[in-house]
Structure formats: structure tokens, C-alpha cells
Tab-separated table of N, CA, C and O in Angstrom:
chain	number	residue	atom	x	y	z
A	971	GLN	N	0.831	-1.194	0.000
A	971	GLN	CA	0.000	0.000	0.000
A	971	GLN	C	0.869	1.249	0.000
A	971	GLN	O	1.966	1.264	0.564
A	972	VAL	N	0.381	2.262	-0.662
A	972	VAL	CA	1.041	3.560	-0.703
A	972	VAL	C	0.018	4.615	-0.307
A	972	VAL	O	-1.106	4.618	-0.821
A	973	GLN	N	0.409	5.496	0.581
A	973	GLN	CA	-0.467	6.597	0.994
A	973	GLN	C	0.115	7.900	0.464
A	973	GLN	O	1.319	8.137	0.556
A	974	LEU	N	-0.756	8.734	-0.082
A	974	LEU	CA	-0.356	10.013	-0.651
A	974	LEU	C	-1.185	11.119	-0.025
A	974	LEU	O	-2.422	11.015	0.030
A	975	VAL	N	-0.519	12.173	0.430
A	975	VAL	CA	-1.213	13.290	1.055
A	975	VAL	C	-0.733	14.585	0.412
A	975	VAL	O	0.446	14.928	0.503
A	976	GLU	N	-1.672	15.286	-0.248
A	976	GLU	CA	-1.338	16.559	-0.885
A	976	GLU	C	-1.556	17.710	0.097
A	976	GLU	O	-2.384	17.632	1.001
A	977	SER	N	-0.823	18.786	-0.150
A	977	SER	CA	-1.024	20.015	0.600
A	977	SER	C	-0.574	21.191	-0.253
A	977	SER	O	0.135	21.000	-1.252
A	978	GLY	N	-1.014	22.385	0.135
A	978	GLY	CA	-0.522	23.592	-0.510
A	978	GLY	C	-1.484	24.283	-1.438
A	978	GLY	O	-1.159	25.328	-1.995
A	979	GLY	N	-2.685	23.756	-1.615
A	979	GLY	CA	-3.638	24.439	-2.468
A	979	GLY	C	-4.144	25.717	-1.827
A	979	GLY	O	-3.812	26.037	-0.687
A	980	GLY	N	-4.941	26.457	-2.598
A	980	GLY	CA	-5.503	27.690	-2.065
A	980	GLY	C	-6.039	28.585	-3.157
A	980	GLY	O	-6.247	28.154	-4.292
A	981	LEU	N	-6.240	29.841	-2.784
A	981	LEU	CA	-6.781	30.852	-3.700
A	981	LEU	C	-5.675	31.827	-4.064
A	981	LEU	O	-4.953	32.321	-3.190
A	982	VAL	N	-5.552	32.104	-5.357
A	982	VAL	CA	-4.516	33.020	-5.819
A	982	VAL	C	-5.052	33.813	-6.999
A	982	VAL	O	-5.934	33.341	-7.731
A	983	GLN	N	-4.544	35.000	-7.197
A	983	GLN	CA	-4.949	35.814	-8.340
A	983	GLN	C	-4.204	35.357	-9.590
A	983	GLN	O	-3.102	34.792	-9.513
A	984	ALA	N	-4.811	35.632	-10.717
A	984	ALA	CA	-4.168	35.300	-11.994
A	984	ALA	C	-2.789	35.954	-12.056
A	984	ALA	O	-2.609	37.111	-11.646
A	985	GLY	N	-1.830	35.174	-12.548
A	985	GLY	CA	-0.457	35.661	-12.601
A	985	GLY	C	0.362	35.293	-11.377
A	985	GLY	O	1.593	35.435	-11.387
A	986	GLY	N	-0.302	34.808	-10.349
A	986	GLY	CA	0.382	34.451	-9.117
A	986	GLY	C	0.957	33.049	-9.152
A	986	GLY	O	0.902	32.356	-10.177
A	987	SER	N	1.490	32.623	-8.010
A	987	SER	CA	2.150	31.321	-7.898
A	987	SER	C	1.634	30.554	-6.697
A	987	SER	O	1.204	31.154	-5.700
A	988	LEU	N	1.677	29.232	-6.808
A	988	LEU	CA	1.363	28.332	-5.707
A	988	LEU	C	2.271	27.125	-5.805
A	988	LEU	O	2.660	26.721	-6.912
A	989	GLY	N	2.580	26.541	-4.644
A	989	GLY	CA	3.352	25.315	-4.629
A	989	GLY	C	2.570	24.210	-3.945
A	989	GLY	O	2.009	24.432	-2.876
A	990	LEU	N	2.517	23.052	-4.572
A	990	LEU	CA	1.842	21.889	-3.999
A	990	LEU	C	2.879	20.866	-3.565
A	990	LEU	O	3.940	20.742	-4.199
A	991	SER	N	2.558	20.135	-2.524
A	991	SER	CA	3.415	19.050	-2.050
A	991	SER	C	2.608	17.769	-1.981
A	991	SER	O	1.401	17.805	-1.732
A	992	CYS	N	3.291	16.650	-2.174
A	992	CYS	CA	2.665	15.338	-2.064
A	992	CYS	C	3.611	14.446	-1.259
A	992	CYS	O	4.685	14.073	-1.751
A	993	ALA	N	3.215	14.137	-0.040
A	993	ALA	CA	4.019	13.288	0.820
A	993	ALA	C	3.580	11.834	0.652
A	993	ALA	O	2.394	11.524	0.818
A	994	ALA	N	4.522	10.987	0.312
A	994	ALA	CA	4.227	9.568	0.086
A	994	ALA	C	4.741	8.735	1.248
A	994	ALA	O	5.817	9.006	1.796
A	995	SER	N	3.989	7.718	1.612
A	995	SER	CA	4.423	6.799	2.663
A	995	SER	C	3.972	5.387	2.294
A	995	SER	O	3.153	5.188	1.394
A	996	GLY	N	4.509	4.420	3.018
A	996	GLY	CA	4.187	3.027	2.725
A	996	GLY	C	5.207	2.429	1.771
A	996	GLY	O	6.382	2.762	1.818
A	997	ARG	N	4.748	1.576	0.872
A	997	ARG	CA	5.625	0.858	-0.044
A	997	ARG	C	5.974	1.712	-1.263
A	997	ARG	O	5.734	1.340	-2.414
A	998	THR	N	6.553	2.868	-0.994
A	998	THR	CA	6.848	3.813	-2.080
A	998	THR	C	7.884	3.268	-3.056
A	998	THR	O	7.899	3.644	-4.224
A	999	PHE	N	8.748	2.342	-2.594
A	999	PHE	CA	9.781	1.793	-3.470
A	999	PHE	C	9.172	0.972	-4.600
A	999	PHE	O	9.823	0.693	-5.595
A	1000	SER	N	7.903	0.584	-4.429
A	1000	SER	CA	7.234	-0.221	-5.456
A	1000	SER	C	6.675	0.625	-6.590
A	1000	SER	O	6.207	0.097	-7.589
A	1001	ARG	N	6.714	1.941	-6.429
A	1001	ARG	CA	6.193	2.851	-7.451
A	1001	ARG	C	7.360	3.526	-8.155
A	1001	ARG	O	8.314	3.971	-7.518
A	1002	ASN	N	7.320	3.600	-9.460
A	1002	ASN	CA	8.425	4.141	-10.239
A	1002	ASN	C	8.205	5.561	-10.730
A	1002	ASN	O	9.168	6.261	-11.008
A	1003	SER	N	6.975	5.963	-10.826
A	1003	SER	CA	6.663	7.301	-11.322
A	1003	SER	C	5.618	7.959	-10.431
A	1003	SER	O	4.763	7.276	-9.854
A	1004	MET	N	5.706	9.259	-10.355
A	1004	MET	CA	4.716	10.058	-9.640
A	1004	MET	C	4.138	11.078	-10.603
A	1004	MET	O	4.852	11.606	-11.469
A	1005	GLY	N	2.858	11.357	-10.436
A	1005	GLY	CA	2.236	12.307	-11.341
A	1005	GLY	C	1.305	13.257	-10.622
A	1005	GLY	O	0.881	12.996	-9.488
A	1006	TRP	N	1.028	14.349	-11.268
A	1006	TRP	CA	0.001	15.301	-10.831
A	1006	TRP	C	-1.076	15.345	-11.905
A	1006	TRP	O	-0.771	15.444	-13.097
A	1007	PHE	N	-2.298	15.282	-11.453
A	1007	PHE	CA	-3.467	15.411	-12.326
A	1007	PHE	C	-4.353	16.512	-11.767
A	1007	PHE	O	-4.191	16.933	-10.624
A	1008	ARG	N	-5.299	16.963	-12.573
A	1008	ARG	CA	-6.270	17.929	-12.084
A	1008	ARG	C	-7.632	17.652	-12.693
A	1008	ARG	O	-7.732	17.077	-13.786
A	1009	GLN	N	-8.643	18.080	-11.968
A	1009	GLN	CA	-10.005	17.881	-12.446
A	1009	GLN	C	-10.837	19.101	-12.105
A	1009	GLN	O	-11.002	19.450	-10.926
A	1010	ALA	N	-11.324	19.761	-13.140
A	1010	ALA	CA	-12.195	20.915	-12.982
A	1010	ALA	C	-13.648	20.445	-12.981
A	1010	ALA	O	-13.952	19.377	-13.510
A	1011	PRO	N	-14.554	21.226	-12.405
A	1011	PRO	CA	-15.971	20.819	-12.371
A	1011	PRO	C	-16.510	20.522	-13.763
A	1011	PRO	O	-16.315	21.316	-14.693
A	1012	GLY	N	-17.139	19.374	-13.908
A	1012	GLY	CA	-17.741	19.003	-15.179
A	1012	GLY	C	-16.763	18.507	-16.226
A	1012	GLY	O	-17.165	18.245	-17.366
A	1013	LYS	N	-15.502	18.380	-15.849
A	1013	LYS	CA	-14.495	17.930	-16.817
A	1013	LYS	C	-13.834	16.645	-16.343
A	1013	LYS	O	-13.882	16.303	-15.165
A	1014	GLU	N	-13.196	15.957	-17.280
A	1014	GLU	CA	-12.482	14.744	-16.934
A	1014	GLU	C	-11.155	15.080	-16.253
A	1014	GLU	O	-10.603	16.166	-16.423
A	1015	ARG	N	-10.670	14.115	-15.494
A	1015	ARG	CA	-9.362	14.283	-14.866
A	1015	ARG	C	-8.302	14.305	-15.958
A	1015	ARG	O	-8.302	13.449	-16.850
A	1016	GLU	N	-7.384	15.277	-15.878
A	1016	GLU	CA	-6.383	15.417	-16.919
A	1016	GLU	C	-4.973	15.422	-16.343
A	1016	GLU	O	-4.739	15.893	-15.232
A	1017	PHE	N	-4.059	14.913	-17.135
A	1017	PHE	CA	-2.649	14.856	-16.777
A	1017	PHE	C	-2.058	16.258	-16.716
A	1017	PHE	O	-2.353	17.110	-17.561
A	1018	VAL	N	-1.205	16.485	-15.715
A	1018	VAL	CA	-0.499	17.758	-15.591
A	1018	VAL	C	1.003	17.553	-15.763
A	1018	VAL	O	1.629	18.184	-16.604
A	1019	ALA	N	1.576	16.653	-14.952
A	1019	ALA	CA	3.022	16.432	-15.004
A	1019	ALA	C	3.355	15.112	-14.335
A	1019	ALA	O	2.584	14.608	-13.519
A	1020	SER	N	4.529	14.567	-14.689
A	1020	SER	CA	4.995	13.341	-14.042
A	1020	SER	C	6.504	13.396	-13.888
A	1020	SER	O	7.196	14.162	-14.571
A	1021	ILE	N	7.004	12.573	-12.959
A	1021	ILE	CA	8.434	12.506	-12.708
A	1021	ILE	C	8.803	11.090	-12.297
A	1021	ILE	O	8.022	10.407	-11.624
A	1022	SER	N	9.992	10.667	-12.718
A	1022	SER	CA	10.493	9.352	-12.331
A	1022	SER	C	11.173	9.456	-10.969
A	1022	SER	O	11.969	10.366	-10.735
A	1023	TRP	N	10.862	8.496	-10.067
A	1023	TRP	CA	11.482	8.521	-8.750
A	1023	TRP	C	12.994	8.382	-8.846
A	1023	TRP	O	13.733	9.010	-8.110
A	1024	THR	N	13.473	7.556	-9.751
A	1024	THR	CA	14.903	7.274	-9.805
A	1024	THR	C	15.637	8.197	-10.771
A	1024	THR	O	16.594	8.861	-10.385
A	1025	ALA	N	15.191	8.266	-12.009
A	1025	ALA	CA	15.912	9.044	-13.022
A	1025	ALA	C	15.633	10.536	-12.937
A	1025	ALA	O	16.438	11.344	-13.400
A	1026	GLY	N	14.483	10.897	-12.375
A	1026	GLY	CA	14.133	12.309	-12.284
A	1026	GLY	C	13.651	12.906	-13.589
A	1026	GLY	O	13.463	14.127	-13.667
A	1027	THR	N	13.439	12.070	-14.594
A	1027	THR	CA	12.944	12.594	-15.863
A	1027	THR	C	11.508	13.064	-15.700
A	1027	THR	O	10.732	12.490	-14.939
A	1028	THR	N	11.169	14.127	-16.416
A	1028	THR	CA	9.865	14.761	-16.249
A	1028	THR	C	9.105	14.843	-17.563
A	1028	THR	O	9.683	14.777	-18.648
A	1029	ASN	N	7.814	15.013	-17.426
A	1029	ASN	CA	6.939	15.171	-18.582
A	1029	ASN	C	5.815	16.111	-18.190
A	1029	ASN	O	5.362	16.097	-17.033
A	1030	TYR	N	5.371	16.958	-19.136
A	1030	TYR	CA	4.358	17.958	-18.838
A	1030	TYR	C	3.285	17.992	-19.915
A	1030	TYR	O	3.562	17.745	-21.095
A	1031	ALA	N	2.085	18.334	-19.505
A	1031	ALA	CA	1.052	18.650	-20.468
A	1031	ALA	C	1.412	19.970	-21.139
A	1031	ALA	O	2.008	20.856	-20.510
A	1032	ASP	N	1.052	20.104	-22.395
A	1032	ASP	CA	1.387	21.329	-23.135
A	1032	ASP	C	0.814	22.570	-22.461
A	1032	ASP	O	1.417	23.642	-22.484
A	1033	SER	N	-0.334	22.436	-21.829
A	1033	SER	CA	-1.015	23.589	-21.232
A	1033	SER	C	-0.265	24.170	-20.045
A	1033	SER	O	-0.525	25.318	-19.648
A	1034	VAL	N	0.636	23.404	-19.441
A	1034	VAL	CA	1.346	23.886	-18.257
A	1034	VAL	C	2.842	23.982	-18.465
A	1034	VAL	O	3.563	24.472	-17.579
A	1035	LYS	N	3.322	23.506	-19.612
A	1035	LYS	CA	4.756	23.515	-19.880
A	1035	LYS	C	5.289	24.938	-19.736
A	1035	LYS	O	4.651	25.902	-20.140
A	1036	VAL	N	6.444	25.071	-19.160
A	1036	VAL	CA	7.120	26.345	-18.892
A	1036	VAL	C	6.595	26.999	-17.611
A	1036	VAL	O	7.368	27.527	-16.818
A	1037	ARG	N	5.286	26.906	-17.355
A	1037	ARG	CA	4.722	27.578	-16.175
A	1037	ARG	C	4.831	26.715	-14.918
A	1037	ARG	O	4.981	27.244	-13.810
A	1038	PHE	N	4.717	25.399	-15.057
A	1038	PHE	CA	4.725	24.495	-13.915
A	1038	PHE	C	6.031	23.703	-13.898
A	1038	PHE	O	6.586	23.365	-14.951
A	1039	THR	N	6.483	23.359	-12.693
A	1039	THR	CA	7.676	22.539	-12.531
A	1039	THR	C	7.414	21.445	-11.503
A	1039	THR	O	7.020	21.745	-10.367
A	1040	ILE	N	7.643	20.199	-11.901
A	1040	ILE	CA	7.527	19.075	-10.979
A	1040	ILE	C	8.926	18.701	-10.507
A	1040	ILE	O	9.893	18.717	-11.284
A	1041	SER	N	9.034	18.398	-9.211
A	1041	SER	CA	10.331	18.010	-8.649
A	1041	SER	C	10.091	17.015	-7.523
A	1041	SER	O	8.944	16.754	-7.140
A	1042	LYS	N	11.186	16.491	-6.983
A	1042	LYS	CA	11.053	15.471	-5.946
A	1042	LYS	C	12.176	15.578	-4.951
A	1042	LYS	O	13.244	16.120	-5.242
A	1043	ASP	N	11.928	15.043	-3.777
A	1043	ASP	CA	12.947	14.909	-2.746
A	1043	ASP	C	12.847	13.463	-2.266
A	1043	ASP	O	11.963	13.122	-1.482
A	1044	ASN	N	13.759	12.622	-2.766
A	1044	ASN	CA	13.680	11.193	-2.436
A	1044	ASN	C	13.834	10.941	-0.937
A	1044	ASN	O	13.196	10.053	-0.388
A	1045	ALA	N	14.672	11.725	-0.290
A	1045	ALA	CA	14.907	11.524	1.142
A	1045	ALA	C	13.636	11.769	1.943
A	1045	ALA	O	13.422	11.145	2.984
A	1046	LYS	N	12.802	12.672	1.460
A	1046	LYS	CA	11.553	12.995	2.156
A	1046	LYS	C	10.357	12.277	1.552
A	1046	LYS	O	9.229	12.474	2.017
A	1047	ASN	N	10.593	11.491	0.495
A	1047	ASN	CA	9.476	10.816	-0.196
A	1047	ASN	C	8.385	11.810	-0.566
A	1047	ASN	O	7.189	11.564	-0.359
A	1048	THR	N	8.812	12.942	-1.091
A	1048	THR	CA	7.874	14.019	-1.384
A	1048	THR	C	8.062	14.507	-2.820
A	1048	THR	O	9.193	14.641	-3.295
A	1049	VAL	N	6.953	14.748	-3.471
A	1049	VAL	CA	6.941	15.305	-4.821
A	1049	VAL	C	6.285	16.678	-4.758
A	1049	VAL	O	5.328	16.886	-3.996
A	1050	TYR	N	6.787	17.583	-5.555
A	1050	TYR	CA	6.309	18.962	-5.533
A	1050	TYR	C	5.802	19.373	-6.914
A	1050	TYR	O	6.226	18.852	-7.941
A	1051	LEU	N	4.920	20.351	-6.911
A	1051	LEU	CA	4.488	20.980	-8.152
A	1051	LEU	C	4.487	22.481	-7.922
A	1051	LEU	O	3.661	23.003	-7.176
A	1052	GLN	N	5.438	23.159	-8.534
A	1052	GLN	CA	5.494	24.617	-8.457
A	1052	GLN	C	4.742	25.184	-9.652
A	1052	GLN	O	5.063	24.871	-10.796
A	1053	MET	N	3.755	26.018	-9.359
A	1053	MET	CA	2.905	26.570	-10.407
A	1053	MET	C	3.074	28.077	-10.453
A	1053	MET	O	2.789	28.769	-9.464
A	1054	ASN	N	3.550	28.581	-11.571
A	1054	ASN	CA	3.768	30.011	-11.761
A	1054	ASN	C	2.856	30.547	-12.865
A	1054	ASN	O	2.353	29.778	-13.693
A	1055	ASN	N	2.686	31.843	-12.861
A	1055	ASN	CA	1.851	32.500	-13.880
A	1055	ASN	C	0.505	31.777	-14.020
A	1055	ASN	O	0.082	31.432	-15.127
A	1056	LEU	N	-0.149	31.580	-12.906
A	1056	LEU	CA	-1.406	30.832	-12.910
A	1056	LEU	C	-2.500	31.586	-13.649
A	1056	LEU	O	-2.554	32.825	-13.641
A	1057	LYS	N	-3.368	30.808	-14.285
A	1057	LYS	CA	-4.472	31.348	-15.060
A	1057	LYS	C	-5.794	30.823	-14.489
A	1057	LYS	O	-5.818	29.756	-13.870
A	1058	PRO	N	-6.894	31.534	-14.710
A	1058	PRO	CA	-8.186	31.043	-14.206
A	1058	PRO	C	-8.490	29.624	-14.679
A	1058	PRO	O	-9.111	28.851	-13.931
A	1059	GLU	N	-8.059	29.261	-15.850
A	1059	GLU	CA	-8.325	27.916	-16.374
A	1059	GLU	C	-7.515	26.831	-15.660
A	1059	GLU	O	-7.719	25.637	-15.909
A	1060	ASP	N	-6.603	27.229	-14.780
A	1060	ASP	CA	-5.874	26.255	-13.958
A	1060	ASP	C	-6.685	25.855	-12.727
A	1060	ASP	O	-6.273	24.959	-11.981
A	1061	THR	N	-7.806	26.510	-12.503
A	1061	THR	CA	-8.650	26.195	-11.356
A	1061	THR	C	-9.154	24.759	-11.435
A	1061	THR	O	-9.737	24.349	-12.441
A	1062	ALA	N	-8.891	23.989	-10.390
A	1062	ALA	CA	-9.268	22.576	-10.371
A	1062	ALA	C	-8.866	21.984	-9.021
A	1062	ALA	O	-8.185	22.624	-8.228
A	1063	ILE	N	-9.302	20.752	-8.812
A	1063	ILE	CA	-8.744	19.959	-7.713
A	1063	ILE	C	-7.518	19.241	-8.279
A	1063	ILE	O	-7.610	18.605	-9.337
A	1064	TYR	N	-6.417	19.371	-7.586
A	1064	TYR	CA	-5.175	18.766	-8.028
A	1064	TYR	C	-4.905	17.501	-7.209
A	1064	TYR	O	-4.971	17.524	-5.974
A	1065	TYR	N	-4.594	16.425	-7.922
A	1065	TYR	CA	-4.353	15.130	-7.318
A	1065	TYR	C	-2.935	14.663	-7.579
A	1065	TYR	O	-2.421	14.790	-8.690
A	1066	CYS	N	-2.352	14.081	-6.557
A	1066	CYS	CA	-1.073	13.397	-6.686
A	1066	CYS	C	-1.359	11.912	-6.887
A	1066	CYS	O	-2.324	11.387	-6.307
A	1067	ALA	N	-0.535	11.249	-7.695
A	1067	ALA	CA	-0.770	9.838	-7.959
A	1067	ALA	C	0.558	9.104	-8.134
A	1067	ALA	O	1.560	9.716	-8.529
A	1068	ALA	N	0.542	7.795	-7.864
A	1068	ALA	CA	1.737	6.957	-7.984
A	1068	ALA	C	1.483	5.843	-8.994
A	1068	ALA	O	0.389	5.268	-9.025
A	1069	SER	N	2.508	5.560	-9.804
A	1069	SER	CA	2.376	4.556	-10.854
A	1069	SER	C	3.522	3.552	-10.773
A	1069	SER	O	4.657	3.927	-10.479
A	1070	PRO	N	3.249	2.278	-11.088
A	1070	PRO	CA	4.326	1.295	-11.148
A	1070	PRO	C	5.121	1.381	-12.458
A	1070	PRO	O	6.156	0.728	-12.592
A	1071	ARG	N	4.670	2.170	-13.387
A	1071	ARG	CA	5.256	2.219	-14.723
A	1071	ARG	C	6.483	3.135	-14.782
A	1071	ARG	O	6.561	4.154	-14.098
A	1072	TYR	N	7.412	2.729	-15.633
A	1072	TYR	CA	8.533	3.579	-15.995
A	1072	TYR	C	8.112	4.448	-17.190
A	1072	TYR	O	7.012	4.326	-17.715
A	1073	GLY	N	8.996	5.326	-17.593
A	1073	GLY	CA	8.706	6.142	-18.771
A	1073	GLY	C	7.835	7.317	-18.397
A	1073	GLY	O	8.075	7.976	-17.392
A	1074	TYR	N	6.834	7.565	-19.171
A	1074	TYR	CA	5.995	8.740	-18.968
A	1074	TYR	C	4.517	8.331	-18.911
A	1074	TYR	O	3.767	8.577	-19.850
A	1075	PRO	N	4.115	7.734	-17.790
A	1075	PRO	CA	2.696	7.389	-17.686
A	1075	PRO	C	1.841	8.640	-17.780
A	1075	PRO	O	2.115	9.644	-17.115
A	1076	TRP	N	0.818	8.578	-18.579
A	1076	TRP	CA	0.033	9.764	-18.949
A	1076	TRP	C	-1.413	9.659	-18.512
A	1076	TRP	O	-2.036	10.660	-18.164
A	1077	TYR	N	-1.970	8.460	-18.589
A	1077	TYR	CA	-3.400	8.290	-18.363
A	1077	TYR	C	-3.701	7.910	-16.915
A	1077	TYR	O	-2.927	7.215	-16.270
A	1078	PRO	N	-4.852	8.364	-16.410
A	1078	PRO	CA	-5.197	8.026	-15.022
A	1078	PRO	C	-5.145	6.530	-14.726
A	1078	PRO	O	-4.752	6.136	-13.626
A	1079	HIS	N	-5.523	5.692	-15.682
A	1079	HIS	CA	-5.552	4.260	-15.399
A	1079	HIS	C	-4.150	3.659	-15.233
A	1079	HIS	O	-4.006	2.523	-14.783
A	1080	GLU	N	-3.129	4.410	-15.571
A	1080	GLU	CA	-1.758	3.946	-15.385
A	1080	GLU	C	-1.260	4.178	-13.958
A	1080	GLU	O	-0.161	3.765	-13.619
A	1081	TYR	N	-2.053	4.852	-13.166
A	1081	TYR	CA	-1.717	5.148	-11.780
A	1081	TYR	C	-2.656	4.377	-10.865
A	1081	TYR	O	-3.862	4.326	-11.111
A	1082	ASP	N	-2.096	3.789	-9.812
A	1082	ASP	CA	-2.935	2.951	-8.967
A	1082	ASP	C	-3.087	3.448	-7.534
A	1082	ASP	O	-3.833	2.851	-6.762
A	1083	TYR	N	-2.409	4.506	-7.169
A	1083	TYR	CA	-2.608	5.119	-5.859
A	1083	TYR	C	-2.818	6.617	-6.045
A	1083	TYR	O	-2.105	7.255	-6.837
A	1084	TRP	N	-3.777	7.152	-5.294
A	1084	TRP	CA	-4.164	8.551	-5.446
A	1084	TRP	C	-4.295	9.222	-4.090
A	1084	TRP	O	-4.700	8.599	-3.106
A	1085	GLY	N	-3.955	10.501	-4.066
A	1085	GLY	CA	-4.221	11.296	-2.884
A	1085	GLY	C	-5.652	11.785	-2.869
A	1085	GLY	O	-6.428	11.518	-3.799
A	1086	GLN	N	-5.994	12.518	-1.832
A	1086	GLN	CA	-7.370	12.987	-1.664
A	1086	GLN	C	-7.653	14.250	-2.465
A	1086	GLN	O	-8.811	14.615	-2.651
A	1087	GLY	N	-6.623	14.911	-2.946
A	1087	GLY	CA	-6.791	16.112	-3.754
A	1087	GLY	C	-6.711	17.385	-2.940
A	1087	GLY	O	-7.010	17.399	-1.741
A	1088	THR	N	-6.310	18.452	-3.599
A	1088	THR	CA	-6.254	19.769	-2.969
A	1088	THR	C	-6.767	20.803	-3.967
A	1088	THR	O	-6.426	20.761	-5.146
A	1089	GLN	N	-7.588	21.712	-3.479
A	1089	GLN	CA	-8.237	22.689	-4.353
A	1089	GLN	C	-7.296	23.837	-4.683
A	1089	GLN	O	-6.675	24.419	-3.794
A	1090	VAL	N	-7.227	24.166	-5.960
A	1090	VAL	CA	-6.517	25.358	-6.436
A	1090	VAL	C	-7.528	26.231	-7.168
A	1090	VAL	O	-8.188	25.765	-8.111
A	1091	THR	N	-7.659	27.461	-6.719
A	1091	THR	CA	-8.588	28.395	-7.345
A	1091	THR	C	-7.824	29.632	-7.768
A	1091	THR	O	-7.145	30.257	-6.948
A	1092	VAL	N	-7.948	29.990	-9.053
A	1092	VAL	CA	-7.265	31.152	-9.596
A	1092	VAL	C	-8.321	32.169	-10.011
A	1092	VAL	O	-9.157	31.893	-10.887
A	1093	SER	N	-8.289	33.325	-9.389
A	1093	SER	CA	-9.275	34.361	-9.695
A	1093	SER	C	-8.732	35.299	-10.772
A	1093	SER	O	-7.536	35.553	-10.854
A	1094	SER	N	-9.657	35.810	-11.565
A	1094	SER	CA	-9.244	36.696	-12.669
A	1094	SER	C	-9.209	38.140	-12.238
A	1094	SER	O	-9.650	38.514	-11.166
């Protein structure tokens, strides 16, 4: 089992920044990739970014590339998402997820552990 706990969401004005954290515990060594997803009201859950626990390679959705940065601290079993130049369309619940897959897992079904989510609201 792997437990994931997100923190750091909140309300910010357009153009502002927020940082999210995802603390992982349990059998984290069994997961090879970590990802961030988001889900806005009435929309499907969508991929935001992913990172490999070992290699540190990253992947981003085109909509957040350049503005968002995913990183990790292996010693703390924590993954981060730094979000800059936020836009109202970034408003969503953000979820951290863990995947057994290497490479660049993209789809929600490729991840088998999920956090409870944290709300990010960007006002215009």
C-alpha cells in the first residue's frame, strides 16, 4: 500500500504562484513514477506532469509547460508541483498519484494510488 497526502492548495490571483506538495508513505519503493493530475468541475481528470522517482525525468502537459515545474525529494518521499503565472483555467482539484510504470505514464488508469486532492482556485 502507498499513501499520498497533498497540501498547498488555495486561492490566488491570476499571474500568481502556488506550490503543492505530495508526501508519500508506505511501499513507495514499489512505485516508479509520480504524477500530478487535475479535475475541474464538469471535466475529466487530466494529466499535468509526471516525474520518475529514480531518473528524475519529467513530462508535462502542453497547457502547463514552462509555467509548472515538478520536482522530488527522495529523502523525504515528497513530490512537488510549483505553479507560476497561474491562469483562471488552472482552477481545479489537483491530485497526486503513484504509478508502477517507468517512462511517462500519462493516463489516469496507469496510476494505482491517489491522494485525496487539494483545491486550487485562480481568480481573474
